[in-house]
PDB file of C-alpha atoms in Angstrom:
ATOM      1  CA  MET J 710      -2.570  -2.794   0.792  1.00 92.00           C
ATOM      2  CA  ASP J 711      -4.025   0.368   2.291  1.00 90.00           C
ATOM      3  CA  LYS J 712      -5.235   1.515  -1.123  1.00 82.00           C
ATOM      4  CA  VAL J 713      -6.792  -1.831  -2.019  1.00 85.00           C
ATOM      5  CA  ALA J 714      -8.263  -2.372   1.456  1.00 90.00           C
ATOM      6  CA  PRO J 715      -8.582   1.135   2.966  1.00 89.00           C
ATOM      7  CA  GLY J 716      -7.950   1.282   6.703  1.00 95.00           C
ATOM      8  CA  SER J 717      -6.442  -2.191   6.840  1.00 96.00           C
ATOM      9  CA  VAL J 718      -2.878  -1.074   7.593  1.00 96.00           C
ATOM     10  CA  ASN J 719      -1.921  -0.316  11.176  1.00 96.00           C
ATOM     11  CA  TRP J 720       0.517   2.496  10.500  1.00 96.00           C
ATOM     12  CA  LYS J 721       1.608   2.602  14.132  1.00 95.00           C
ATOM     13  CA  PHE J 722       3.373  -0.708  13.547  1.00 95.00           C
ATOM     14  CA  ALA J 723       4.569   0.022  10.013  1.00 97.00           C
ATOM     15  CA  ASN J 724       8.257   0.722   9.499  1.00 97.00           C
ATOM     16  CA  ARG J 725       8.805   3.548   7.041  1.00 95.00           C
ATOM     17  CA  PRO J 726      11.821   3.922   4.744  1.00 95.00           C
ATOM     18  CA  PRO J 727      14.697   4.087   4.817  1.00 94.00           C
ATOM     19  CA  ILE J 728      14.669   0.635   6.393  1.00 95.00           C
ATOM     20  CA  LYS J 729      18.164  -0.718   7.032  1.00 92.00           C
ATOM     21  CA  LEU J 730      17.494  -3.599   9.407  1.00 95.00           C
ATOM     22  CA  PRO J 731      16.199  -6.760   7.663  1.00 94.00           C
ATOM     23  CA  PHE J 732      13.882  -7.734  10.519  1.00 96.00           C
ATOM     24  CA  ARG J 733      12.069  -4.393  10.154  1.00 96.00           C
ATOM     25  CA  LYS J 734      11.350  -5.277   6.535  1.00 97.00           C
ATOM     26  CA  VAL J 735      10.059  -8.667   7.667  1.00 98.00           C
ATOM     27  CA  GLU J 736       7.740  -6.931  10.141  1.00 97.00           C
ATOM     28  CA  ASN J 737       6.192  -4.909   7.325  1.00 98.00           C
ATOM     29  CA  CYS J 738       5.789  -7.975   5.133  1.00 98.00           C
ATOM     30  CA  ASN J 739       4.249  -9.925   7.999  1.00 98.00           C
ATOM     31  CA  GLN J 740       1.619  -7.213   8.374  1.00 98.00           C
ATOM     32  CA  VAL J 741       0.937  -7.400   4.635  1.00 98.00           C
ATOM     33  CA  LEU J 742       0.327 -11.143   4.898  1.00 98.00           C
ATOM     34  CA  LYS J 743      -1.809 -10.675   8.000  1.00 97.00           C
ATOM     35  CA  ILE J 744      -4.047  -8.285   6.088  1.00 98.00           C
ATOM     36  CA  GLY J 745      -4.134 -10.712   3.171  1.00 97.00           C
ATOM     37  CA  LYS J 746      -5.445 -13.460   5.422  1.00 97.00           C
ATOM     38  CA  GLU J 747      -8.045 -11.091   6.885  1.00 97.00           C
ATOM     39  CA  ILE J 748      -9.444 -10.426   3.412  1.00 96.00           C
ATOM     40  CA  LYS J 749      -9.518 -14.158   2.656  1.00 95.00           C
ATOM     41  CA  PHE J 750      -6.427 -14.578   0.487  1.00 96.00           C
ATOM     42  CA  SER J 751      -5.130 -18.129   0.133  1.00 95.00           C
ATOM     43  CA  LEU J 752      -1.686 -17.832   1.731  1.00 96.00           C
ATOM     44  CA  VAL J 753      -0.116 -21.236   2.245  1.00 93.00           C
ATOM     45  CA  ASN J 754       3.571 -21.719   3.040  1.00 94.00           C
ATOM     46  CA  ILE J 755       4.446 -18.042   2.719  1.00 96.00           C
ATOM     47  CA  ALA J 756       5.985 -15.817   5.390  1.00 97.00           C
ATOM     48  CA  GLY J 757       7.291 -12.278   5.559  1.00 97.00           C
ATOM     49  CA  HIS J 758      10.888 -13.324   4.977  1.00 96.00           C
ATOM     50  CA  ASP J 759       9.865 -14.949   1.663  1.00 97.00           C
ATOM     51  CA  ILE J 760       8.844 -11.531   0.359  1.00 97.00           C
ATOM     52  CA  VAL J 761      11.973  -9.852   1.738  1.00 97.00           C
ATOM     53  CA  GLN J 762      14.132 -12.499   0.057  1.00 96.00           C
ATOM     54  CA  GLY J 763      12.328 -11.942  -3.247  1.00 97.00           C
ATOM     55  CA  ASN J 764      10.680 -15.340  -3.734  1.00 97.00           C
ATOM     56  CA  LYS J 765       9.246 -14.635  -7.179  1.00 95.00           C
ATOM     57  CA  LYS J 766       6.710 -17.460  -7.257  1.00 95.00           C
ATOM     58  CA  LEU J 767       5.184 -16.621  -3.875  1.00 96.00           C
ATOM     59  CA  ILE J 768       5.218 -12.875  -4.531  1.00 96.00           C
ATOM     60  CA  LEU J 769       3.458 -13.287  -7.885  1.00 93.00           C
ATOM     61  CA  ALA J 770       0.844 -15.557  -6.289  1.00 94.00           C
ATOM     62  CA  PHE J 771       0.163 -12.880  -3.676  1.00 96.00           C
ATOM     63  CA  LEU J 772       0.066 -10.052  -6.236  1.00 92.00           C
ATOM     64  CA  TRP J 773      -2.407 -11.988  -8.381  1.00 88.00           C
ATOM     65  CA  GLN J 774      -4.794 -12.311  -5.447  1.00 94.00           C
ATOM     66  CA  LEU J 775      -4.305  -8.638  -4.620  1.00 92.00           C
ATOM     67  CA  MET J 776      -5.042  -7.605  -8.191  1.00 86.00           C
ATOM     68  CA  ARG J 777      -8.111  -9.833  -8.422  1.00 86.00           C
ATOM     69  CA  TYR J 778      -9.398  -8.615  -5.055  1.00 90.00           C
ATOM     70  CA  ASN J 779      -9.015  -5.016  -6.186  1.00 85.00           C
ATOM     71  CA  ILE J 780     -11.002  -5.553  -9.376  1.00 81.00           C
ATOM     72  CA  LEU J 781     -13.775  -7.522  -7.686  1.00 81.00           C
ATOM     73  CA  GLN J 782     -14.040  -4.866  -4.981  1.00 80.00           C
ATOM     74  CA  LEU J 783     -14.501  -2.240  -7.667  1.00 75.00           C
ATOM     75  CA  LEU J 784     -17.234  -4.338  -9.239  1.00 74.00           C
ATOM     76  CA  LYS J 785     -18.871  -4.958  -5.903  1.00 74.00           C
ATOM     77  CA  ASN J 786     -19.033  -1.223  -5.252  1.00 69.00           C
ATOM     78  CA  LEU J 787     -21.327  -0.811  -8.236  1.00 62.00           C
ATOM     79  CA  ARG J 788     -24.479  -1.234  -6.172  1.00 56.00           C
ATOM     80  CA  PHE J 789     -26.861  -1.096  -9.087  1.00 58.00           C
ATOM     81  CA  HIS J 790     -25.200  -4.220 -10.522  1.00 60.00           C
ATOM     82  CA  SER J 791     -24.170  -6.316  -7.555  1.00 61.00           C
ATOM     83  CA  ASN J 792     -26.865  -5.361  -5.035  1.00 67.00           C
ATOM     84  CA  GLY J 793     -24.287  -5.838  -2.308  1.00 64.00           C
ATOM     85  CA  LYS J 794     -23.344  -9.361  -3.423  1.00 70.00           C
ATOM     86  CA  GLU J 795     -19.851 -10.436  -4.392  1.00 70.00           C
ATOM     87  CA  ILE J 796     -19.295 -10.788  -8.129  1.00 79.00           C
ATOM     88  CA  THR J 797     -18.020 -14.261  -9.010  1.00 84.00           C
ATOM     89  CA  ASP J 798     -15.815 -15.374 -11.899  1.00 89.00           C
ATOM     90  CA  ASN J 799     -18.860 -16.996 -13.488  1.00 92.00           C
ATOM     91  CA  ASP J 800     -20.833 -13.740 -13.241  1.00 90.00           C
ATOM     92  CA  ILE J 801     -18.085 -12.014 -15.225  1.00 92.00           C
ATOM     93  CA  LEU J 802     -18.037 -14.802 -17.819  1.00 96.00           C
ATOM     94  CA  LEU J 803     -21.813 -14.706 -18.283  1.00 96.00           C
ATOM     95  CA  TRP J 804     -21.803 -10.906 -18.546  1.00 95.00           C
ATOM     96  CA  ALA J 805     -19.131 -10.912 -21.266  1.00 97.00           C
ATOM     97  CA  ASN J 806     -20.872 -13.587 -23.332  1.00 98.00           C
ATOM     98  CA  LYS J 807     -24.203 -11.787 -23.041  1.00 97.00           C
ATOM     99  CA  LYS J 808     -22.716  -8.437 -24.092  1.00 97.00           C
ATOM    100  CA  VAL J 809     -21.158  -9.969 -27.194  1.00 98.00           C
ATOM    101  CA  LYS J 810     -24.322 -11.908 -28.068  1.00 97.00           C
ATOM    102  CA  ASP J 811     -26.549  -8.864 -27.565  1.00 97.00           C
ATOM    103  CA  SER J 812     -24.309  -6.888 -29.924  1.00 96.00           C
ATOM    104  CA  GLY J 813     -25.109  -9.339 -32.710  1.00 96.00           C
ATOM    105  CA  ARG J 814     -21.824 -11.247 -32.653  1.00 95.00           C
ATOM    106  CA  GLN J 815     -21.649 -15.019 -32.458  1.00 92.00           C
ATOM    107  CA  SER J 816     -18.301 -15.576 -30.692  1.00 95.00           C
ATOM    108  CA  GLN J 817     -18.502 -16.852 -27.111  1.00 97.00           C
ATOM    109  CA  MET J 818     -15.987 -18.127 -24.565  1.00 98.00           C
ATOM    110  CA  GLY J 819     -16.597 -21.364 -22.715  1.00 97.00           C
ATOM    111  CA  SER J 820     -14.239 -20.402 -19.905  1.00 98.00           C
ATOM    112  CA  PHE J 821     -11.308 -18.108 -19.198  1.00 98.00           C
ATOM    113  CA  LYS J 822      -9.002 -20.829 -20.536  1.00 97.00           C
ATOM    114  CA  ASP J 823     -10.872 -21.249 -23.824  1.00 98.00           C
ATOM    115  CA  ARG J 824      -8.122 -21.657 -26.448  1.00 97.00           C
ATOM    116  CA  SER J 825     -10.139 -19.719 -29.016  1.00 97.00           C
ATOM    117  CA  LEU J 826      -9.410 -16.574 -26.992  1.00 98.00           C
ATOM    118  CA  SER J 827      -5.851 -16.602 -28.366  1.00 98.00           C
ATOM    119  CA  SER J 828      -7.087 -15.088 -31.650  1.00 98.00           C
ATOM    120  CA  GLY J 829      -8.241 -11.970 -29.808  1.00 98.00           C
ATOM    121  CA  ILE J 830     -11.493 -11.846 -31.770  1.00 98.00           C
ATOM    122  CA  PHE J 831     -13.717 -12.352 -28.726  1.00 98.00           C
ATOM    123  CA  PHE J 832     -12.162  -9.444 -26.837  1.00 99.00           C
ATOM    124  CA  VAL J 833     -12.333  -7.180 -29.875  1.00 98.00           C
ATOM    125  CA  ASN J 834     -16.021  -8.059 -30.092  1.00 98.00           C
ATOM    126  CA  LEU J 835     -16.458  -7.392 -26.375  1.00 98.00           C
ATOM    127  CA  LEU J 836     -14.785  -3.985 -26.626  1.00 98.00           C
ATOM    128  CA  SER J 837     -16.963  -3.173 -29.608  1.00 98.00           C
ATOM    129  CA  ALA J 838     -20.030  -4.314 -27.670  1.00 98.00           C
ATOM    130  CA  VAL J 839     -19.368  -1.933 -24.773  1.00 97.00           C
ATOM    131  CA  GLU J 840     -18.269   0.933 -27.053  1.00 96.00           C
ATOM    132  CA  PRO J 841     -18.762   0.417 -30.820  1.00 93.00           C
ATOM    133  CA  ARG J 842     -16.951   3.630 -31.745  1.00 94.00           C
ATOM    134  CA  VAL J 843     -13.637   2.639 -30.207  1.00 96.00           C
ATOM    135  CA  VAL J 844     -12.780  -0.279 -32.516  1.00 97.00           C
ATOM    136  CA  ASN J 845     -11.146   0.380 -35.882  1.00 97.00           C
ATOM    137  CA  TRP J 846     -11.981  -2.823 -37.704  1.00 97.00           C
ATOM    138  CA  SER J 847      -9.391  -2.202 -40.407  1.00 97.00           C
ATOM    139  CA  LEU J 848      -6.755  -2.921 -37.743  1.00 98.00           C
ATOM    140  CA  VAL J 849      -8.298  -6.243 -36.702  1.00 98.00           C
ATOM    141  CA  THR J 850      -6.866  -9.425 -38.250  1.00 98.00           C
ATOM    142  CA  LYS J 851      -8.315 -12.929 -38.540  1.00 96.00           C
ATOM    143  CA  GLY J 852      -6.165 -13.991 -35.602  1.00 97.00           C
ATOM    144  CA  GLU J 853      -5.126 -17.275 -37.181  1.00 96.00           C
ATOM    145  CA  LYS J 854      -1.342 -16.956 -37.497  1.00 97.00           C
ATOM    146  CA  ASP J 855       0.904 -16.026 -34.570  1.00 97.00           C
ATOM    147  CA  GLU J 856       1.681 -12.655 -36.120  1.00 98.00           C
ATOM    148  CA  GLU J 857      -2.025 -11.909 -36.485  1.00 98.00           C
ATOM    149  CA  LYS J 858      -2.692 -12.969 -32.902  1.00 98.00           C
ATOM    150  CA  GLN J 859       0.108 -10.672 -31.728  1.00 98.00           C
ATOM    151  CA  MET J 860      -1.375  -7.738 -33.635  1.00 98.00           C
ATOM    152  CA  ASN J 861      -4.860  -8.356 -32.252  1.00 98.00           C
ATOM    153  CA  ALA J 862      -3.592  -8.787 -28.693  1.00 98.00           C
ATOM    154  CA  SER J 863      -1.609  -5.539 -28.841  1.00 98.00           C
ATOM    155  CA  TYR J 864      -4.614  -3.748 -30.312  1.00 98.00           C
ATOM    156  CA  ILE J 865      -6.935  -5.077 -27.586  1.00 98.00           C
ATOM    157  CA  ILE J 866      -4.637  -3.726 -24.871  1.00 98.00           C
ATOM    158  CA  SER J 867      -4.342  -0.391 -26.679  1.00 97.00           C
ATOM    159  CA  VAL J 868      -8.121  -0.014 -27.037  1.00 98.00           C
ATOM    160  CA  ALA J 869      -8.805  -1.082 -23.451  1.00 96.00           C
ATOM    161  CA  ARG J 870      -6.293   1.479 -22.180  1.00 94.00           C
ATOM    162  CA  LYS J 871      -7.826   4.122 -24.425  1.00 94.00           C
ATOM    163  CA  LEU J 872     -11.166   3.524 -22.740  1.00 93.00           C
ATOM    164  CA  GLY J 873      -9.564   3.797 -19.302  1.00 87.00           C
ATOM    165  CA  CYS J 874      -9.641   0.138 -18.250  1.00 88.00           C
ATOM    166  CA  SER J 875      -7.159  -1.099 -15.653  1.00 78.00           C
ATOM    167  CA  ILE J 876      -4.767  -3.245 -17.660  1.00 83.00           C
ATOM    168  CA  PHE J 877      -2.286  -5.620 -16.018  1.00 77.00           C
ATOM    169  CA  LEU J 878      -1.475  -7.977 -18.872  1.00 88.00           C
ATOM    170  CA  LEU J 879       0.825  -8.321 -21.892  1.00 93.00           C
ATOM    171  CA  PRO J 880      -0.048  -9.388 -25.457  1.00 97.00           C
ATOM    172  CA  GLU J 881       1.553 -12.752 -24.698  1.00 97.00           C
ATOM    173  CA  ASP J 882      -0.992 -13.352 -21.938  1.00 96.00           C
ATOM    174  CA  ILE J 883      -3.781 -13.195 -24.506  1.00 98.00           C
ATOM    175  CA  MET J 884      -1.921 -15.269 -27.094  1.00 98.00           C
ATOM    176  CA  GLU J 885      -1.137 -17.966 -24.515  1.00 98.00           C
ATOM    177  CA  VAL J 886      -4.612 -17.697 -22.927  1.00 98.00           C
ATOM    178  CA  ASN J 887      -3.353 -17.004 -19.416  1.00 95.00           C
ATOM    179  CA  GLN J 888      -6.508 -17.884 -17.488  1.00 94.00           C
ATOM    180  CA  LYS J 889      -5.940 -15.428 -14.646  1.00 88.00           C
ATOM    181  CA  MET J 890      -5.171 -12.584 -17.027  1.00 91.00           C
ATOM    182  CA  MET J 891      -8.212 -13.369 -19.172  1.00 95.00           C
ATOM    183  CA  LEU J 892     -10.373 -12.973 -16.079  1.00 90.00           C
ATOM    184  CA  THR J 893      -8.630  -9.732 -15.155  1.00 87.00           C
ATOM    185  CA  LEU J 894      -9.042  -8.252 -18.630  1.00 93.00           C
ATOM    186  CA  THR J 895     -12.727  -9.170 -18.796  1.00 94.00           C
ATOM    187  CA  ALA J 896     -13.390  -7.798 -15.312  1.00 89.00           C
ATOM    188  CA  SER J 897     -11.631  -4.532 -16.191  1.00 89.00           C
ATOM    189  CA  ILE J 898     -13.793  -4.075 -19.275  1.00 94.00           C
ATOM    190  CA  MET J 899     -16.891  -4.936 -17.255  1.00 91.00           C
ATOM    191  CA  TYR J 900     -16.006  -2.388 -14.578  1.00 86.00           C
ATOM    192  CA  TRP J 901     -15.390   0.347 -17.129  1.00 90.00           C
ATOM    193  CA  HIS J 902     -18.685  -0.374 -18.861  1.00 91.00           C
ATOM    194  CA  LEU J 903     -20.716  -0.290 -15.656  1.00 84.00           C
ATOM    195  CA  LYS J 904     -19.215   2.932 -14.319  1.00 81.00           C
ATOM    196  CA  ARG J 905     -18.972   4.956 -17.533  1.00 76.00           C
ATOM    197  CA  PRO J 906     -20.920   8.182 -18.100  1.00 61.00           C
ATOM    198  CA  THR J 907     -24.186   7.862 -19.981  1.00 53.00           C
ATOM    199  CA  SER J 908     -22.856   9.993 -22.830  1.00 44.00           C
ATOM    200  CA  TYR J 909     -19.353  10.925 -23.921  1.00 45.00           C
ATOM    201  CA  SER J 910     -17.096  11.083 -26.939  1.00 46.00           C
ATOM    202  CA  LEU J 911     -13.706   9.657 -27.803  1.00 50.00           C
ATOM    203  CA  ASP J 912     -11.090  12.380 -28.259  1.00 47.00           C
ATOM    204  CA  ALA J 913      -9.031  11.233 -31.224  1.00 39.00           C
ATOM    205  CA  ASP J 914      -6.093  13.482 -30.337  1.00 35.00           C
ATOM    206  CA  ASN J 915      -5.411  12.422 -26.763  1.00 36.00           C
ATOM    207  CA  SER J 916      -7.606   9.305 -26.381  1.00 37.00           C
ATOM    208  CA  SER J 917      -9.481  10.923 -23.489  1.00 36.00           C
ATOM    209  CA  LEU J 918     -13.158  10.513 -22.732  1.00 38.00           C
ATOM    210  CA  CYS J 919     -15.215  13.714 -22.872  1.00 35.00           C
ATOM    211  CA  GLU J 920     -18.912  14.247 -22.240  1.00 32.00           C
ATOM    212  CA  THR J 921     -21.047  15.155 -25.250  1.00 29.00           C
ATOM    213  CA  SER J 922     -24.643  15.065 -26.379  1.00 28.00           C
ATOM    214  CA  SER J 923     -24.452  12.838 -29.434  1.00 30.00           C
ATOM    215  CA  ILE J 924     -21.959  11.204 -31.785  1.00 31.00           C
ATOM    216  CA  SER J 925     -22.456   9.660 -35.176  1.00 33.00           C
ATOM    217  CA  THR J 926     -21.447   6.014 -35.349  1.00 36.00           C
ATOM    218  CA  SER J 927     -22.085   5.435 -39.031  1.00 36.00           C
ATOM    219  CA  ASP J 928     -18.401   5.104 -39.979  1.00 40.00           C
ATOM    220  CA  ASP J 929     -17.682   2.467 -37.362  1.00 41.00           C
ATOM    221  CA  SER J 930     -20.875   0.621 -38.172  1.00 40.00           C
ATOM    222  CA  ALA J 931     -19.818   0.394 -41.789  1.00 38.00           C
ATOM    223  CA  SER J 932     -16.264  -0.731 -41.089  1.00 41.00           C
ATOM    224  CA  GLU J 933     -17.488  -3.127 -38.405  1.00 44.00           C
ATOM    225  CA  SER J 934     -19.345  -5.160 -40.993  1.00 41.00           C
ATOM    226  CA  SER J 935     -16.107  -5.965 -42.822  1.00 42.00           C
ATOM    227  CA  ILE J 936     -15.114  -8.729 -40.411  1.00 51.00           C
ATOM    228  CA  ASP J 937     -17.193 -11.432 -38.766  1.00 54.00           C
ATOM    229  CA  ASP J 938     -16.751 -13.254 -35.462  1.00 54.00           C
ATOM    230  CA  SER J 939     -14.252 -15.720 -36.846  1.00 50.00           C
ATOM    231  CA  GLY J 940     -12.156 -12.900 -38.271  1.00 55.00           C
ATOM    232  CA  THR J 941     -13.384 -13.286 -41.853  1.00 47.00           C
ATOM    233  CA  ARG J 942     -13.500 -10.051 -43.792  1.00 44.00           C
TER     234      ARG J 942
END
């Protein structure tokens, strides 16, 4: 909590490990929930003892809000984009669609639960839009069969991590179009794109990003043309 919302934790009242007494654990969890409410989390019917007892459903609901808050805070800190205003889910959706359209691709997503996202093609196009050199189009499938969707989803996660995006999802989340995870993935790509250096190269050996003056993109441009938005080669 202190990393996501710096200064929010009152360490004077925090019990540090090893913690043997259960009520001390509850005290820590109660402070976590108190902070959550202060930063406008929706916390209904959850108490500190629910976390201590390992209530999976309630813990996951809290972690989702924490993860989303963290990403939106990162986006909000980009003053040149947000101008001090909170970035909404719709802002992220519009940004992603515009990036793909501006790159010359036709695929769009109607919402973060758009079933067409299961093919992975839209996110491959989005990654290519923010960094054309990072996508190897020979590894992209049509995304029609389950096996093809699995391959695309795994590749999307691999490419996003290569860029340095914060990734919280699994290939299955893309294949099943997990709405919350689709938002998280898109926001992570958006954040990376907005904060990246103006010029850099992709290090093929260690997948790191290094500053450089110029890079030829002719190879990727050629291979990119071998597959269209629907996955047709």
